[in-house]
PDB file of C-alpha atoms in Angstrom:
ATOM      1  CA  UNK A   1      26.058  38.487 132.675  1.00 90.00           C
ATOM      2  CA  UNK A   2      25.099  36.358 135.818  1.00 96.00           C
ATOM      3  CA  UNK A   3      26.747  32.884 136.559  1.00 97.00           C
ATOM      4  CA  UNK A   4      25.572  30.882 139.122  1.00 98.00           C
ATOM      5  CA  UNK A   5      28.018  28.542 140.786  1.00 98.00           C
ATOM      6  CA  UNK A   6      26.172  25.268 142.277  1.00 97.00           C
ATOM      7  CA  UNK A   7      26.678  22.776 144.530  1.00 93.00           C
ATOM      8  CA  UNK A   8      24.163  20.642 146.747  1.00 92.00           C
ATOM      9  CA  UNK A   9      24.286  23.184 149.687  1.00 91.00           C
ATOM     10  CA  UNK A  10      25.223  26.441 147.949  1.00 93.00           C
ATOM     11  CA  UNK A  11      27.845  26.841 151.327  1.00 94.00           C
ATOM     12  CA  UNK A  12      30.990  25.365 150.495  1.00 95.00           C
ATOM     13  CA  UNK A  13      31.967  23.694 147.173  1.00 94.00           C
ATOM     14  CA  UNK A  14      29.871  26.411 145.285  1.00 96.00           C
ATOM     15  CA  UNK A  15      31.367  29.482 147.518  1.00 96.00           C
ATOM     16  CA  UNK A  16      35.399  27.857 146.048  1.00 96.00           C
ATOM     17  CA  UNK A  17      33.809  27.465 142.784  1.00 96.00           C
ATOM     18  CA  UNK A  18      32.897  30.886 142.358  1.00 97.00           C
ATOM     19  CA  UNK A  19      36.347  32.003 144.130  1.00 96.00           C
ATOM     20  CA  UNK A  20      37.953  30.124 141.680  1.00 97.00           C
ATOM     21  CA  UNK A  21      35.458  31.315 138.403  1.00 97.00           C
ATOM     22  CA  UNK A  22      35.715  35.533 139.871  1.00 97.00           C
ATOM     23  CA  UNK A  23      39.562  34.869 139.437  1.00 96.00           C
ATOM     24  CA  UNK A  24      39.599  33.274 135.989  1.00 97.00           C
ATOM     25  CA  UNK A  25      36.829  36.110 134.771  1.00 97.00           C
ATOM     26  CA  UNK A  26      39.364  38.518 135.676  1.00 97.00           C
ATOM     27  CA  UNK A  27      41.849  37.241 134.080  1.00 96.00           C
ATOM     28  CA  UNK A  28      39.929  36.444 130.776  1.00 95.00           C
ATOM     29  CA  UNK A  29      38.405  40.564 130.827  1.00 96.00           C
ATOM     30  CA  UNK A  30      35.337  39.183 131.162  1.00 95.00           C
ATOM     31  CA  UNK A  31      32.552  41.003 133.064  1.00 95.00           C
ATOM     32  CA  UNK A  32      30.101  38.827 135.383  1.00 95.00           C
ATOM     33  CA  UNK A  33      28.420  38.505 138.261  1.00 97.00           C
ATOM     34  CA  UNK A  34      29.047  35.046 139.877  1.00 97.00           C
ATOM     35  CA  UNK A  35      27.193  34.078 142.584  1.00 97.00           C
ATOM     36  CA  UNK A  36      27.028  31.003 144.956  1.00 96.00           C
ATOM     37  CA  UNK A  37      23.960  28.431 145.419  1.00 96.00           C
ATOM     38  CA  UNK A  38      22.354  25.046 146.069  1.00 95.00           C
ATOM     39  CA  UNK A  39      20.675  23.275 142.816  1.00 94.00           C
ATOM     40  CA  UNK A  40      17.578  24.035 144.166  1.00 94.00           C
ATOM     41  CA  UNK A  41      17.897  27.421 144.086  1.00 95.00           C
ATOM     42  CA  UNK A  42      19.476  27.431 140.652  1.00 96.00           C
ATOM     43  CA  UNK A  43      16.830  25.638 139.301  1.00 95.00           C
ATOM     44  CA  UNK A  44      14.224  27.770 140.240  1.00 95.00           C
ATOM     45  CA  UNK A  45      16.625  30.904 138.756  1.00 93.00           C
ATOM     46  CA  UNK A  46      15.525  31.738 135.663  1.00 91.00           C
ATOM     47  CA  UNK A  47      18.045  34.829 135.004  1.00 93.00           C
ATOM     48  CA  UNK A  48      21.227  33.084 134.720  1.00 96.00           C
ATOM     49  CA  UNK A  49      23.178  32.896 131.121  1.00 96.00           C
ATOM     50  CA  UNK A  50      25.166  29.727 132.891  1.00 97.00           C
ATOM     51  CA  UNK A  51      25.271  27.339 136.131  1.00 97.00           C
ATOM     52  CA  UNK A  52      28.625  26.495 136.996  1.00 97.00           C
ATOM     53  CA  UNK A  53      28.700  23.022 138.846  1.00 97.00           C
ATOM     54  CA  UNK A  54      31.085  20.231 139.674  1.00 94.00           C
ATOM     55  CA  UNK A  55      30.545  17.038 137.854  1.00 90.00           C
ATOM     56  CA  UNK A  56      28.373  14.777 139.101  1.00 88.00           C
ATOM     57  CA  UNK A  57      26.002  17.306 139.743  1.00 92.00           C
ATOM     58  CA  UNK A  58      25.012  18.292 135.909  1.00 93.00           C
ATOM     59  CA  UNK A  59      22.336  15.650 135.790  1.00 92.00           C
ATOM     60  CA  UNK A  60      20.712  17.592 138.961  1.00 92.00           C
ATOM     61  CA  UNK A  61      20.484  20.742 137.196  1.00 95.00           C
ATOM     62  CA  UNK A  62      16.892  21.319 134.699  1.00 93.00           C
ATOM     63  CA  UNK A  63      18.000  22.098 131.347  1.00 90.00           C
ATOM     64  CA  UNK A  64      16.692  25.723 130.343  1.00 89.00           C
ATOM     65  CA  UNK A  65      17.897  29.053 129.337  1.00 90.00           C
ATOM     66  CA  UNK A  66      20.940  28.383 131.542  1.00 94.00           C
ATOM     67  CA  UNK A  67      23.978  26.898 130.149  1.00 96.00           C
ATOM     68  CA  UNK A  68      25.364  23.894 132.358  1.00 97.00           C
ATOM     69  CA  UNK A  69      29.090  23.573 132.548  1.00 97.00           C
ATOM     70  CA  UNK A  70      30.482  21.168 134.883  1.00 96.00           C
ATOM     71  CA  UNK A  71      34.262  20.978 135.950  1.00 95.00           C
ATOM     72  CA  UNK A  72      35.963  18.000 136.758  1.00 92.00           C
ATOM     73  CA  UNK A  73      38.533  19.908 138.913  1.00 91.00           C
ATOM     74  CA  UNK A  74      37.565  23.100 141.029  1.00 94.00           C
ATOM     75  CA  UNK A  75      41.251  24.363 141.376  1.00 94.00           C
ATOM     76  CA  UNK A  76      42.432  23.828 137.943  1.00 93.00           C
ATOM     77  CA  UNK A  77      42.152  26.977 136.656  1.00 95.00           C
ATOM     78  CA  UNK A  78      42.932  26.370 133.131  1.00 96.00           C
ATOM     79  CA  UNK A  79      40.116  23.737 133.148  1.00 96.00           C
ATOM     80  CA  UNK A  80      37.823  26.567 134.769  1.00 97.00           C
ATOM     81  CA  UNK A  81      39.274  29.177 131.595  1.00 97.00           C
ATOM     82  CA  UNK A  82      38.800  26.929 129.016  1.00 97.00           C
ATOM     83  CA  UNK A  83      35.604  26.115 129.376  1.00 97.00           C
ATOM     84  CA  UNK A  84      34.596  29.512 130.668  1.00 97.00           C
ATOM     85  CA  UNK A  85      35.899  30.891 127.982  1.00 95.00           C
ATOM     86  CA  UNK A  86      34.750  28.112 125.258  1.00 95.00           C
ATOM     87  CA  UNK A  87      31.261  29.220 126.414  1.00 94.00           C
ATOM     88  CA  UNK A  88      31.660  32.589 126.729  1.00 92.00           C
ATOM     89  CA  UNK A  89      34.031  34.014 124.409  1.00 87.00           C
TER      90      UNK A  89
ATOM     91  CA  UNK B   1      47.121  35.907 156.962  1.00 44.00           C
ATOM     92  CA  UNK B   2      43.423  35.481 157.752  1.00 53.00           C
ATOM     93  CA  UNK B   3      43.088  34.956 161.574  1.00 58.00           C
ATOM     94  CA  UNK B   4      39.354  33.553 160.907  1.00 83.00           C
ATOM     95  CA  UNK B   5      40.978  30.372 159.154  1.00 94.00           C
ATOM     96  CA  UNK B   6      42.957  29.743 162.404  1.00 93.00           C
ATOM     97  CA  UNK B   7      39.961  30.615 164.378  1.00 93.00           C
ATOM     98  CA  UNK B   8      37.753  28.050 162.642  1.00 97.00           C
ATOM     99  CA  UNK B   9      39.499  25.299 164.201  1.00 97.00           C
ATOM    100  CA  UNK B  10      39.906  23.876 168.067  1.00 96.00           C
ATOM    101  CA  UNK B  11      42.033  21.560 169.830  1.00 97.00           C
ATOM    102  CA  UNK B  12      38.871  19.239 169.999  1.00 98.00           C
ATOM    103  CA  UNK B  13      37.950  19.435 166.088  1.00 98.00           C
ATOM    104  CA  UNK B  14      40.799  18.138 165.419  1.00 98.00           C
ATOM    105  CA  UNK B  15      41.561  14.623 164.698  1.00 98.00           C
ATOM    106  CA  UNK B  16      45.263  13.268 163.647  1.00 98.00           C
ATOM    107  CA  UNK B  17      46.166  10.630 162.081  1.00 97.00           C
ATOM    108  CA  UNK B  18      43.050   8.427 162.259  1.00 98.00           C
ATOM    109  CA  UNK B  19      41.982   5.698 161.020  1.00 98.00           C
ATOM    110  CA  UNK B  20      38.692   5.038 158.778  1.00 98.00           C
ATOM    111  CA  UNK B  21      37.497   2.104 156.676  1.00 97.00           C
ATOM    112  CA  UNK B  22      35.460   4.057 155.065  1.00 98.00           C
ATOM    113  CA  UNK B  23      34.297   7.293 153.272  1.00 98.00           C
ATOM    114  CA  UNK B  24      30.856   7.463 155.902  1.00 98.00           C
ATOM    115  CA  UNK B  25      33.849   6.635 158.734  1.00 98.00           C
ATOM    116  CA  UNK B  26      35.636   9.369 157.573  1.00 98.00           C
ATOM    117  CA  UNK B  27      33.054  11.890 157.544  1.00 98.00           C
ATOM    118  CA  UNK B  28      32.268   9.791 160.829  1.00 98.00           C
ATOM    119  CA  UNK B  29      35.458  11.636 162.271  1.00 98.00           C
ATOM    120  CA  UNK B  30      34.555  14.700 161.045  1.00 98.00           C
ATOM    121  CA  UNK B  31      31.662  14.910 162.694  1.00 98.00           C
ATOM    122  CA  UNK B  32      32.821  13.860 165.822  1.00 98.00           C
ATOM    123  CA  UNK B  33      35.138  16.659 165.834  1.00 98.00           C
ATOM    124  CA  UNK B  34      32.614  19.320 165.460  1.00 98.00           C
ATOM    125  CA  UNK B  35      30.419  17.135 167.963  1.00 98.00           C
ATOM    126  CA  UNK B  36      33.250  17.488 170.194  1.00 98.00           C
ATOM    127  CA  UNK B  37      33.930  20.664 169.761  1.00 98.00           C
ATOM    128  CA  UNK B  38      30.529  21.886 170.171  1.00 98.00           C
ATOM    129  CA  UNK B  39      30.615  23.043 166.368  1.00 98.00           C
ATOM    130  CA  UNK B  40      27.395  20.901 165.668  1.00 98.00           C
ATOM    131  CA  UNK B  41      25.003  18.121 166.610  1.00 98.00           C
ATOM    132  CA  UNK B  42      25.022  14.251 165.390  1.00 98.00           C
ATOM    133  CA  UNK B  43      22.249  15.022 163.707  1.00 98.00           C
ATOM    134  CA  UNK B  44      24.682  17.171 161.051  1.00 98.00           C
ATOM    135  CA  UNK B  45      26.923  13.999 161.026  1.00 98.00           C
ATOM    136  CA  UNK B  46      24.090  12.530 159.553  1.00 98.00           C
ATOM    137  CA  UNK B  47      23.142  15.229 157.851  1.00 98.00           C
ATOM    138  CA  UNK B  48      26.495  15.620 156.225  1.00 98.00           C
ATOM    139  CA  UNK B  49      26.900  11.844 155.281  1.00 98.00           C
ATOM    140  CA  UNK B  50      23.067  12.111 153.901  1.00 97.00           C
ATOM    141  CA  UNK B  51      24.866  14.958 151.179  1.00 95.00           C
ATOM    142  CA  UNK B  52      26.625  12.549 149.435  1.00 95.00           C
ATOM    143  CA  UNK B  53      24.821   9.957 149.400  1.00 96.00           C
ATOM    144  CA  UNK B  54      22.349  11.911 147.698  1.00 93.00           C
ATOM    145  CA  UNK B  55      24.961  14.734 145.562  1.00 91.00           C
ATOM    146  CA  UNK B  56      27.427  12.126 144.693  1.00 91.00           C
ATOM    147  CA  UNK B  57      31.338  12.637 146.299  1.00 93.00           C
ATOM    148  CA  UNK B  58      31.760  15.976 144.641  1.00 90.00           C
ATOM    149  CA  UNK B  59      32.879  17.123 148.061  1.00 94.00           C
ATOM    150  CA  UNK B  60      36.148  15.734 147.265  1.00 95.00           C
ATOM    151  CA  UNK B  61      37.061  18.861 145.791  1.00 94.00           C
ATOM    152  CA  UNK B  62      40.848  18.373 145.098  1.00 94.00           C
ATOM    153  CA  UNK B  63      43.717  15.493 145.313  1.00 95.00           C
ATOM    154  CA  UNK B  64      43.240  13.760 148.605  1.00 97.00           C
ATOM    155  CA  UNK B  65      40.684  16.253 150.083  1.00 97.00           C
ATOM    156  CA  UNK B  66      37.157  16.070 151.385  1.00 97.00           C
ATOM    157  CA  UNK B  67      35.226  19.401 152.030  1.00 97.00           C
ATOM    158  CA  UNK B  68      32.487  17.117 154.395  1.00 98.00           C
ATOM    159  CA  UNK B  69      29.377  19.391 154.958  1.00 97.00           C
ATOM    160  CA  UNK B  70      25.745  20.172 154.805  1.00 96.00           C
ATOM    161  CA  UNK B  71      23.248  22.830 155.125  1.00 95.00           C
ATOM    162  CA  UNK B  72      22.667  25.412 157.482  1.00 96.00           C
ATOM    163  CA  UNK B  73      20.366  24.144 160.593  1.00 96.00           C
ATOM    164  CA  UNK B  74      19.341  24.091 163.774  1.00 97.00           C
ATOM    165  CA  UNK B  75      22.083  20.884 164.255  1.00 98.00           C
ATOM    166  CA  UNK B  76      24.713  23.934 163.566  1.00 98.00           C
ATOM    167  CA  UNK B  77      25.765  25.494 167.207  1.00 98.00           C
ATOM    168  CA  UNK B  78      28.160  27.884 165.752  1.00 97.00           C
ATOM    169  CA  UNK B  79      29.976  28.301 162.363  1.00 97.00           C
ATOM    170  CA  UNK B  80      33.307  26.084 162.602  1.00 97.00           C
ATOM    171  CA  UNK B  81      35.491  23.636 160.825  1.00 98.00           C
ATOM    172  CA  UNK B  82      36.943  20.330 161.711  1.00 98.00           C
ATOM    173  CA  UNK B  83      39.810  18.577 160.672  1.00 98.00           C
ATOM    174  CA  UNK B  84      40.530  15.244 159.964  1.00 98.00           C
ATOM    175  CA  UNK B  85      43.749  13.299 158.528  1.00 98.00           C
ATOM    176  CA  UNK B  86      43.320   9.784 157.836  1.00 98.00           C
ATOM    177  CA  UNK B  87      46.811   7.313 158.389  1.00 97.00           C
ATOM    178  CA  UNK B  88      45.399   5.268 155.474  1.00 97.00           C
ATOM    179  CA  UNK B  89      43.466   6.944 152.639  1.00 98.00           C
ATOM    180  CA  UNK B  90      39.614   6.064 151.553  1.00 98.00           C
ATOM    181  CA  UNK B  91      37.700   5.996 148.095  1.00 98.00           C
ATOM    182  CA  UNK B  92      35.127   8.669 147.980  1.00 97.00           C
ATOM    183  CA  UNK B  93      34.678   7.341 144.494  1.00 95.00           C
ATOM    184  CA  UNK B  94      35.470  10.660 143.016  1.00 89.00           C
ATOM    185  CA  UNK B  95      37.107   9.437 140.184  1.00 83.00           C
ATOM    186  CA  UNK B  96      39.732  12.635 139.544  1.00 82.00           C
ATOM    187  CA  UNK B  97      40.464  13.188 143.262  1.00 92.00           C
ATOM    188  CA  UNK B  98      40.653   9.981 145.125  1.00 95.00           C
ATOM    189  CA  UNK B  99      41.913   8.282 147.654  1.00 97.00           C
ATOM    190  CA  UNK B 100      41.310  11.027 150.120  1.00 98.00           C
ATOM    191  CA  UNK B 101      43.369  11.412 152.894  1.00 98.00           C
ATOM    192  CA  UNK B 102      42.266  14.645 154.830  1.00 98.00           C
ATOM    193  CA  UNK B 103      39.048  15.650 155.736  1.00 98.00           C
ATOM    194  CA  UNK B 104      37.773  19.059 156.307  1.00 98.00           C
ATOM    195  CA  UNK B 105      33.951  18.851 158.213  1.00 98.00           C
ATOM    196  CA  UNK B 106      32.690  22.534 157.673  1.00 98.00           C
ATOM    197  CA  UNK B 107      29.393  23.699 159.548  1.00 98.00           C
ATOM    198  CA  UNK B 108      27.985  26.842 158.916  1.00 97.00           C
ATOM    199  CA  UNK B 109      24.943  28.983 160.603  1.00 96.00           C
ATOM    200  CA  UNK B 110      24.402  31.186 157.478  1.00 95.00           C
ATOM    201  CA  UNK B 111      25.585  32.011 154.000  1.00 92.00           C
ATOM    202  CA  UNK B 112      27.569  34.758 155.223  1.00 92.00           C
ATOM    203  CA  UNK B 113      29.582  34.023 158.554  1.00 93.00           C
ATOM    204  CA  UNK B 114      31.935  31.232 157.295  1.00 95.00           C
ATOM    205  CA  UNK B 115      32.647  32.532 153.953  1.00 94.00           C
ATOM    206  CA  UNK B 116      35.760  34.452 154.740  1.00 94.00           C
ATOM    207  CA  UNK B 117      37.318  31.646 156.513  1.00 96.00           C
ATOM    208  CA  UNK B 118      36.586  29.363 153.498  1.00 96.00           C
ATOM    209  CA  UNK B 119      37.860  31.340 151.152  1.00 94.00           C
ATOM    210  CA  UNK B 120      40.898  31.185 152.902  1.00 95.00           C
ATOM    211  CA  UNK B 121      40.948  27.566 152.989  1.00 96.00           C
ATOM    212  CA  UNK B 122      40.137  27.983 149.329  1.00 95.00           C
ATOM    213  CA  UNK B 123      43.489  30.232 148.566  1.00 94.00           C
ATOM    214  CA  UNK B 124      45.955  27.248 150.787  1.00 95.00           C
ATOM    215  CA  UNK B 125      44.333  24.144 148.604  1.00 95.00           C
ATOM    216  CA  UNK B 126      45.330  26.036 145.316  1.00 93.00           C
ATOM    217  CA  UNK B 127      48.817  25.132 146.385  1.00 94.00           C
ATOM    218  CA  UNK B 128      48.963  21.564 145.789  1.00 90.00           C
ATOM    219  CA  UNK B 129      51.070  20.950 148.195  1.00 96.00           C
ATOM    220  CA  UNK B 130      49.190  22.108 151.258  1.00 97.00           C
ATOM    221  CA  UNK B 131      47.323  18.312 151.342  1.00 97.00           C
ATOM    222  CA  UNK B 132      50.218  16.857 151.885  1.00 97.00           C
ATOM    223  CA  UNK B 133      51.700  19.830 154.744  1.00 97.00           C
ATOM    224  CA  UNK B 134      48.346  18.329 156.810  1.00 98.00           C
ATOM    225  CA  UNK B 135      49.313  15.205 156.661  1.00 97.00           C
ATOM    226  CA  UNK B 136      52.600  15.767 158.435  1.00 97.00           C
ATOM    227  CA  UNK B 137      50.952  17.371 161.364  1.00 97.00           C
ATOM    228  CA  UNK B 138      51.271  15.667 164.183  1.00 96.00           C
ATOM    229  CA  UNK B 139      50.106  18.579 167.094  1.00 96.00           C
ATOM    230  CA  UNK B 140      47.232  20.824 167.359  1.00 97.00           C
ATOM    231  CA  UNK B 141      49.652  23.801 166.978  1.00 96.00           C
ATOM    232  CA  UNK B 142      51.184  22.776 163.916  1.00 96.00           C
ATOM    233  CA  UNK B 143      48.446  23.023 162.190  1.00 96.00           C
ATOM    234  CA  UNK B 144      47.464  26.594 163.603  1.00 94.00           C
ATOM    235  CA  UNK B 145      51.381  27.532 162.656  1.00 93.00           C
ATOM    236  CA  UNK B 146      50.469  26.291 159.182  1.00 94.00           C
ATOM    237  CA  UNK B 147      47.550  28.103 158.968  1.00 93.00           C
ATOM    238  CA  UNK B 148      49.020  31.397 159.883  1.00 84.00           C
TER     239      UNK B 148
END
């Protein structure tokens, strides 16, 4: 299981997403690898079951194997389990 | 605590209570304090202002707080972070988050050497209260206390 977390330079927002999504996995007992990126990158990532972005940036992502979840609210954890595990579980 | 947070910060990239009339001001400030501190270049002022006009404000990643930054370049001196608190808040136009009121102008050289230091940041805004504990600093040192 590989999740990408996204943001426009894969160096800050992304790197707190992911913090944020490794923590909720954890909690939920599910096993993944998140890593952080820049939409660019993720769209040229083919391998990745779902990009995790912040809203706003959806639209930026190509549709494809991937499945795009955006969150309104990168601390709010319970917005980051539910629909991590709405998509997941 | 994580000395690297502290250690992200100077005297000069540090800006108190300022005052912006704008989101592009704000960043503005941000800039100048890695400018000043010798954090970064104008050019990643630019650069960093350029982000959102093109991404949107998603920087504005929780109540009242701006994570201003861009990519790794050659405007980047060294990894480092400035910091910013506005006297009257601005509209990013980020809808879940705004106004903003503080500021954080990150600049990194890498994937790699920042990370730990903004993770750290990333464990104090999960307290929502920590916004609002920078925007009672008034000295340098308070802010280094607060961080420690």
């Amino acid at each position: 299981m590989k999740i990408l977390a996204v943001c426009g330079e894969g160096i800050g927002t992304s790197v707190l997403l992911k913090m944020n999504a490794d923590r909720v996995l954890k909690r939920l007992g599910i096993d993944a690898l998140v890593e952080a990126t820049d939409i660019d990158t993720a769209n040229a990532t083919r391998d990745a079951q779902i990009f995790l972005t912040t809203a706003g940036l959806e639209d930026r992502l190509v549709k494809g194997p991937a499945e795009i979840i955006a969150i309104e609210k990168v601390f709010d954890l319970e917005e980051l389990s539910d629909k991590l595990s709405a998509a997941l579980l | 605590m994580d000395a690297s947070l502290a250690t992200a910060f100077s005297p000069d990239s540090v800006l108190l209570q300022r005052s912006a009339g704008s989101w592009r001001e704000a960043i503005g400030l941000a800039g100048e304090g890695l400018t000043t501190a010798g954090i970064a270049t104008e050019g990643y002022t630019a650069a960093m202002i350029h982000a959102v006009e093109v991404n949107g404000p998603y920087i504005v990643i929780a109540p009242g707080f701006a994570l201003a930054h861009a990519r790794p370049s050659e405007e980047v001196l060294r990894w480092g972070m400035s910091l910013v608190t506005l006297a009257e808040p601005v509209q990013f136009g980020a809808d879940a988050h705004d106004p903003v009121y503080v500021v954080v102008g990150l600049a990194a050289v890498d994937k790699d050497q920042h990370i730990a230091a903004l993770m750290a940041l990333g464990e104090k805004l999960a307290d929502p209260e920590f916004v609002n504990s920078l925007l009672k600093l008034s000295r340098f040192d308070d802010l280094i206390h607060l961080l420690s």
